GROMACS .gro file of N, CA and C in nm:
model
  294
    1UNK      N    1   6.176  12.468  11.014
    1UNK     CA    2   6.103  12.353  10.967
    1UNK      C    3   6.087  12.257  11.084
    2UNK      N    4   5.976  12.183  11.093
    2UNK     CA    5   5.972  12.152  11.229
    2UNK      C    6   5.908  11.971  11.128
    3UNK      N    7   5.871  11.919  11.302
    3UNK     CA    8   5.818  11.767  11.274
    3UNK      C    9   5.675  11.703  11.305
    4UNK      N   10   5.627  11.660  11.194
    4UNK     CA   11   5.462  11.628  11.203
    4UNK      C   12   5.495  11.472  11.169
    5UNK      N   13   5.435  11.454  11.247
    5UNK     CA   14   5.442  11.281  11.293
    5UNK      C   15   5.273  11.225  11.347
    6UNK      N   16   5.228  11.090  11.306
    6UNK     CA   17   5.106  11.069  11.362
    6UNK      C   18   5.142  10.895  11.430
    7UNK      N   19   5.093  10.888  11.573
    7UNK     CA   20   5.151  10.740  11.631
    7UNK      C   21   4.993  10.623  11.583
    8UNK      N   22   5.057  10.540  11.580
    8UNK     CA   23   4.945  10.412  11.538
    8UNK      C   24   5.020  10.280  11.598
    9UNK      N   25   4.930  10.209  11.666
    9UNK     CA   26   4.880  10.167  11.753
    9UNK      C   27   4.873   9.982  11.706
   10UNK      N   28   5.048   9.884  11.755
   10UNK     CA   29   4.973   9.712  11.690
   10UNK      C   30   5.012   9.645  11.762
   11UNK      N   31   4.954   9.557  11.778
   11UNK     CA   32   4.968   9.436  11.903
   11UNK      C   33   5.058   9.401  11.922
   12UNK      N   34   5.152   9.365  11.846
   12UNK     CA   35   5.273   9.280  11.843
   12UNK      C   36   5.365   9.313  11.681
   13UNK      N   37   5.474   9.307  11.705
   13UNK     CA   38   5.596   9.330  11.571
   13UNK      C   39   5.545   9.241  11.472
   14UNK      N   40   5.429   9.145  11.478
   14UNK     CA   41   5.418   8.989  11.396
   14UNK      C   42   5.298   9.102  11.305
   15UNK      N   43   5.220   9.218  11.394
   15UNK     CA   44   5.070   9.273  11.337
   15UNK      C   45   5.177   9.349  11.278
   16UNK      N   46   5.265   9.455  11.296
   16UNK     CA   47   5.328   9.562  11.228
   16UNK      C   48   5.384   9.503  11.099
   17UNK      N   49   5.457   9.385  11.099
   17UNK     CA   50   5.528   9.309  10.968
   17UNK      C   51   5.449   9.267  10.854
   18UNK      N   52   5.317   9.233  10.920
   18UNK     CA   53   5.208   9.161  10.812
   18UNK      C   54   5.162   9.343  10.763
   19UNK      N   55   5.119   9.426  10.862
   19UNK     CA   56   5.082   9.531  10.823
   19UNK      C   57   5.166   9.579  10.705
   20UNK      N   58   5.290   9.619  10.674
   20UNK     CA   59   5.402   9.694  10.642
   20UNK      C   60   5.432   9.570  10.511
   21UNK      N   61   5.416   9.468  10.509
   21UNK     CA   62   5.422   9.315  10.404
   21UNK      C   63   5.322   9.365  10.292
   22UNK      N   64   5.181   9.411  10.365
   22UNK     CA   65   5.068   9.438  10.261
   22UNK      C   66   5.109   9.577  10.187
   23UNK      N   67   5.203   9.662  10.280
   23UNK     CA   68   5.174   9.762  10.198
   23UNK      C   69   5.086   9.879  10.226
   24UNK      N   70   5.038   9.804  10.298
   24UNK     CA   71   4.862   9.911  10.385
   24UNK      C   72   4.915  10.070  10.384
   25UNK      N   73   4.848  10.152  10.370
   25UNK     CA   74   4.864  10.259  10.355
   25UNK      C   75   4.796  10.358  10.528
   26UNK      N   76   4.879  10.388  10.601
   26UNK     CA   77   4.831  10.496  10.715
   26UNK      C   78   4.748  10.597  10.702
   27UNK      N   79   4.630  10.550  10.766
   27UNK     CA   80   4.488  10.679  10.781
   27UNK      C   81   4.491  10.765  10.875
   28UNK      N   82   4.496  10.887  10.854
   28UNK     CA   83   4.497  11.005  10.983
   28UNK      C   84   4.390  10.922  11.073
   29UNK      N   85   4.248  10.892  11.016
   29UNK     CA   86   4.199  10.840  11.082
   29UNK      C   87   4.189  10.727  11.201
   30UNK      N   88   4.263  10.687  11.207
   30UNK     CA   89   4.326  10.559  11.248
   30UNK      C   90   4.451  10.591  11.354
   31UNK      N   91   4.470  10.713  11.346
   31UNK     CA   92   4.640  10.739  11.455
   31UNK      C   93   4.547  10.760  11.567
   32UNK      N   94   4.646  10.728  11.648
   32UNK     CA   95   4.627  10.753  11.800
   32UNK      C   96   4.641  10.888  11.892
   33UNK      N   97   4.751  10.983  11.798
   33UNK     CA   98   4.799  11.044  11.853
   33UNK      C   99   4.878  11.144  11.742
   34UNK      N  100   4.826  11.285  11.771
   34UNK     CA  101   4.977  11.361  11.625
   34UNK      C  102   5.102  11.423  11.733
   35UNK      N  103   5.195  11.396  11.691
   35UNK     CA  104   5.343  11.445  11.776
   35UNK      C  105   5.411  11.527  11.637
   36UNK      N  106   5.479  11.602  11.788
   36UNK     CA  107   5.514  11.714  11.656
   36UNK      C  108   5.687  11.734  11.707
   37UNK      N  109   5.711  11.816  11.699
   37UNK     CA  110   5.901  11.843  11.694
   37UNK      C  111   5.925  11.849  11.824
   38UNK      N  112   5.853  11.830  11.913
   38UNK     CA  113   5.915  11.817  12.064
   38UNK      C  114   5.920  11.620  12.111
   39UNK      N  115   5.889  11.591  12.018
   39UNK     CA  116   5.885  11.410  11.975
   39UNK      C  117   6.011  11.422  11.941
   40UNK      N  118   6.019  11.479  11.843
   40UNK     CA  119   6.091  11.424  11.732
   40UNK      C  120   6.244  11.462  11.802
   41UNK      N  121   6.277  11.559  11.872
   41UNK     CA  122   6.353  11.579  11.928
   41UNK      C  123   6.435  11.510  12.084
   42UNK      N  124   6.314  11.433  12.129
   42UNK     CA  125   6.317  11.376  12.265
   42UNK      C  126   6.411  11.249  12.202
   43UNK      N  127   6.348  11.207  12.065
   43UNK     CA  128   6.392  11.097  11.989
   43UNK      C  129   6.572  11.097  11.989
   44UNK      N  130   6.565  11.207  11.920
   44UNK     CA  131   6.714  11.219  11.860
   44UNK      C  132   6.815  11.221  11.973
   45UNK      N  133   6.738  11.278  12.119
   45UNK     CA  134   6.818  11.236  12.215
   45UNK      C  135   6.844  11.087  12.282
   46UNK      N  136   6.735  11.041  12.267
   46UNK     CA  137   6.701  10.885  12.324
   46UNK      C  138   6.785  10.755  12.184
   47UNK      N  139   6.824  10.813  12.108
   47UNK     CA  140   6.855  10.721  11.955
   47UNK      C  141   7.007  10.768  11.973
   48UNK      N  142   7.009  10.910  11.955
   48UNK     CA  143   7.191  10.970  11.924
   48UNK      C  144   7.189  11.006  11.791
   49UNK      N  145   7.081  10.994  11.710
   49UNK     CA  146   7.137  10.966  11.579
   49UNK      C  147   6.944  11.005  11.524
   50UNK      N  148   6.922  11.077  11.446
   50UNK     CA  149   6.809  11.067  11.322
   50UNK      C  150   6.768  10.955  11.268
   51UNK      N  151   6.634  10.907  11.282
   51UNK     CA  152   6.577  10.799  11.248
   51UNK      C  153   6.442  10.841  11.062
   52UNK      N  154   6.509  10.973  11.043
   52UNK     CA  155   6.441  11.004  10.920
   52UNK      C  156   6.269  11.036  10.937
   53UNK      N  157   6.252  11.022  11.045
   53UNK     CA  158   6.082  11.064  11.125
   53UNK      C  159   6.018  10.938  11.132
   54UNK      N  160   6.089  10.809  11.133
   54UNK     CA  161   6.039  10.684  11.140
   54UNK      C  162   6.063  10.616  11.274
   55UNK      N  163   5.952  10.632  11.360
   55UNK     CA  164   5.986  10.498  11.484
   55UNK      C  165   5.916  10.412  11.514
   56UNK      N  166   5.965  10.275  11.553
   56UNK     CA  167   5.868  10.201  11.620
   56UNK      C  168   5.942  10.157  11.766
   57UNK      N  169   5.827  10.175  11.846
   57UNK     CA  170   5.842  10.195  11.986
   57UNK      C  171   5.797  10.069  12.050
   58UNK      N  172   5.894   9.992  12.121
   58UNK     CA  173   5.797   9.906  12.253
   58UNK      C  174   5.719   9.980  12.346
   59UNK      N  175   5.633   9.899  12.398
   59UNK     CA  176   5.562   9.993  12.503
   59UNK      C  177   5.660  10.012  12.625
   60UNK      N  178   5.769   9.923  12.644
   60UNK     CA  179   5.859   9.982  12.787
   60UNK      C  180   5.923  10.101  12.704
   61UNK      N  181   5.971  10.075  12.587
   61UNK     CA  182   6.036  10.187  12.540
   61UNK      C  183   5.992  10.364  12.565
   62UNK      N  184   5.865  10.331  12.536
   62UNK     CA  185   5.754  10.449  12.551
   62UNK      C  186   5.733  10.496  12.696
   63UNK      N  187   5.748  10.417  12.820
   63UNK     CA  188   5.746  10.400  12.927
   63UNK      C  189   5.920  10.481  12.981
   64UNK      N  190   6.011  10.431  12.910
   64UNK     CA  191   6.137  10.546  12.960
   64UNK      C  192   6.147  10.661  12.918
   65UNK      N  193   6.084  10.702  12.768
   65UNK     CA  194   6.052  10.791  12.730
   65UNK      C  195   5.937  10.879  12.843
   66UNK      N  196   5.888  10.839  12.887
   66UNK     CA  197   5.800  10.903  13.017
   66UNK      C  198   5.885  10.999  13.055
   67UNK      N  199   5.967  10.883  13.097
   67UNK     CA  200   6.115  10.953  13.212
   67UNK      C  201   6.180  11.036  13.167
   68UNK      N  202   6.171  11.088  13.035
   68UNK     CA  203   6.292  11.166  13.003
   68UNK      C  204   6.198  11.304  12.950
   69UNK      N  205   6.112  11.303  12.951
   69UNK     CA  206   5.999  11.393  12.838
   69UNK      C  207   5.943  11.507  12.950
   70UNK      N  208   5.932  11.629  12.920
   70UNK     CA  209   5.851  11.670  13.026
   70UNK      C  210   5.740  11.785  12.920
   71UNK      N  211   5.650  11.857  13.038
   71UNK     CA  212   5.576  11.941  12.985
   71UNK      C  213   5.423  11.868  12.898
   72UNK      N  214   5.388  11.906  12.808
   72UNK     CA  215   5.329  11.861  12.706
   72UNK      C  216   5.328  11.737  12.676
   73UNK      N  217   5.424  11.663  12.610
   73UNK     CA  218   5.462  11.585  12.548
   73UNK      C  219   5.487  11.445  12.647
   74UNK      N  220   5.484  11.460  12.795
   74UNK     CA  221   5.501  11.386  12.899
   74UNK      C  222   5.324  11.311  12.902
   75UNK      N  223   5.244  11.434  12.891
   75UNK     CA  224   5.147  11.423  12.922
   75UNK      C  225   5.112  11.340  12.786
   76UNK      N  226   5.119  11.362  12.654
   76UNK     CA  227   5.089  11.295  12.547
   76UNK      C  228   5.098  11.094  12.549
   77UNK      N  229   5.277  11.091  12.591
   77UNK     CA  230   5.295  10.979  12.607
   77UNK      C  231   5.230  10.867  12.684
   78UNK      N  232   5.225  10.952  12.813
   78UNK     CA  233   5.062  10.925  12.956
   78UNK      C  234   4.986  10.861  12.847
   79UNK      N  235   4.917  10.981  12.760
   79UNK     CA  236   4.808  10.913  12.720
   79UNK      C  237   4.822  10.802  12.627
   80UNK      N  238   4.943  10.852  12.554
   80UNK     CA  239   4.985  10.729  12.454
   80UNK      C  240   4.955  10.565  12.524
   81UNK      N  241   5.018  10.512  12.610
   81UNK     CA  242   5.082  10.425  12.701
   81UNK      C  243   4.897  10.381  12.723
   82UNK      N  244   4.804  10.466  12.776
   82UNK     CA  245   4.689  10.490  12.853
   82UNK      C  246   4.585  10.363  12.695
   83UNK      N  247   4.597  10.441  12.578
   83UNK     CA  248   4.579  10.390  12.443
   83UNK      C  249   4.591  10.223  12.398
   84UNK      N  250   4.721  10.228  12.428
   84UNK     CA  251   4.813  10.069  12.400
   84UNK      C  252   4.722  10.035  12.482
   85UNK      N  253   4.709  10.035  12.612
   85UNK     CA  254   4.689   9.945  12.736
   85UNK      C  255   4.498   9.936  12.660
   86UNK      N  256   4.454  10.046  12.616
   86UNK     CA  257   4.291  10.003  12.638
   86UNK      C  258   4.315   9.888  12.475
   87UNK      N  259   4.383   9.954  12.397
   87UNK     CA  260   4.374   9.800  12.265
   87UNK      C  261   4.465   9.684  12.298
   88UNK      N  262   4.537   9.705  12.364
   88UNK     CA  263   4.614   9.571  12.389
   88UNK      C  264   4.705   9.583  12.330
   89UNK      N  265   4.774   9.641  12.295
   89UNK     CA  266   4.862   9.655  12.217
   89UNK      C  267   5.040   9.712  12.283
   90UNK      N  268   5.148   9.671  12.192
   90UNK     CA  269   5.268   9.660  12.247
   90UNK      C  270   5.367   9.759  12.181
   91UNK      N  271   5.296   9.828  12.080
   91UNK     CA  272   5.421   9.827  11.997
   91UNK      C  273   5.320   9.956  11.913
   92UNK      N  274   5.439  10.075  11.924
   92UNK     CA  275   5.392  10.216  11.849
   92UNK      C  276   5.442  10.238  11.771
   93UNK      N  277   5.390  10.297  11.633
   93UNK     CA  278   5.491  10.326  11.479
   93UNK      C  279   5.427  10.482  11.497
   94UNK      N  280   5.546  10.521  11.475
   94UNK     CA  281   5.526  10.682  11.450
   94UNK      C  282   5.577  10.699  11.332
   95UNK      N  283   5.523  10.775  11.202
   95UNK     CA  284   5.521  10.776  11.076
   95UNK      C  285   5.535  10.936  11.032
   96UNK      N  286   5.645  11.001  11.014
   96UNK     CA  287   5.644  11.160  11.034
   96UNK      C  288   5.730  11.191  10.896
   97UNK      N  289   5.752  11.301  10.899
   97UNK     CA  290   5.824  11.392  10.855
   97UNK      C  291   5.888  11.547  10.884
   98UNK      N  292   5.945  11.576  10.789
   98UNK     CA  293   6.022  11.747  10.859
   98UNK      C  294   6.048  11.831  10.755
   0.00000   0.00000   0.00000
């Protein structure tokens, strides 16, 4: 059984709180990015511990994650990071399961 996760993309923890306050419901349409069990795994090393397929990421956070990620998934984050920077944005929610 593996991990399907989709990243989305908010300016600041103040856009994610009001987001997550309403209730708003996550559109495939709308992700930035789908990560799959080589995420989810980089995670469990970078945490120590299972976060239930739920993260939210600073963008430096995402930025050490660079450092630790290779192959594929190095290249994903690249683009991830590449994303934030064209919306302005600080802060990644990855919304998954397993």
């Amino acid at each position: 059984m593996g991990y399907s996760g989709n990243a989305y993309a908010f300016k600041d923890k103040k856009e994610l709180k009001a987001f997550k306050k309403k209730h708003l419901e996550l559109k495939n349409e709308d992700s930035i990015c789908y990560l799959a069990s080589d995420f989810s795994n980089l995670m469990l090393h970078y945490y120590g511990y299972s976060t239930s397929g739920i993260y939210t990421l600073t963008y430096e956070q995402v930025e050490e994650l660079i450092g630790m990620a290779d192959g594929i998934l190095k290249g994903q984050l690249k683009g991830i990071l590449k994303t934030l920077d064209a919306r302005h944005c600080r802060i990644l929610y990855v919304e998954g399961y397993y």
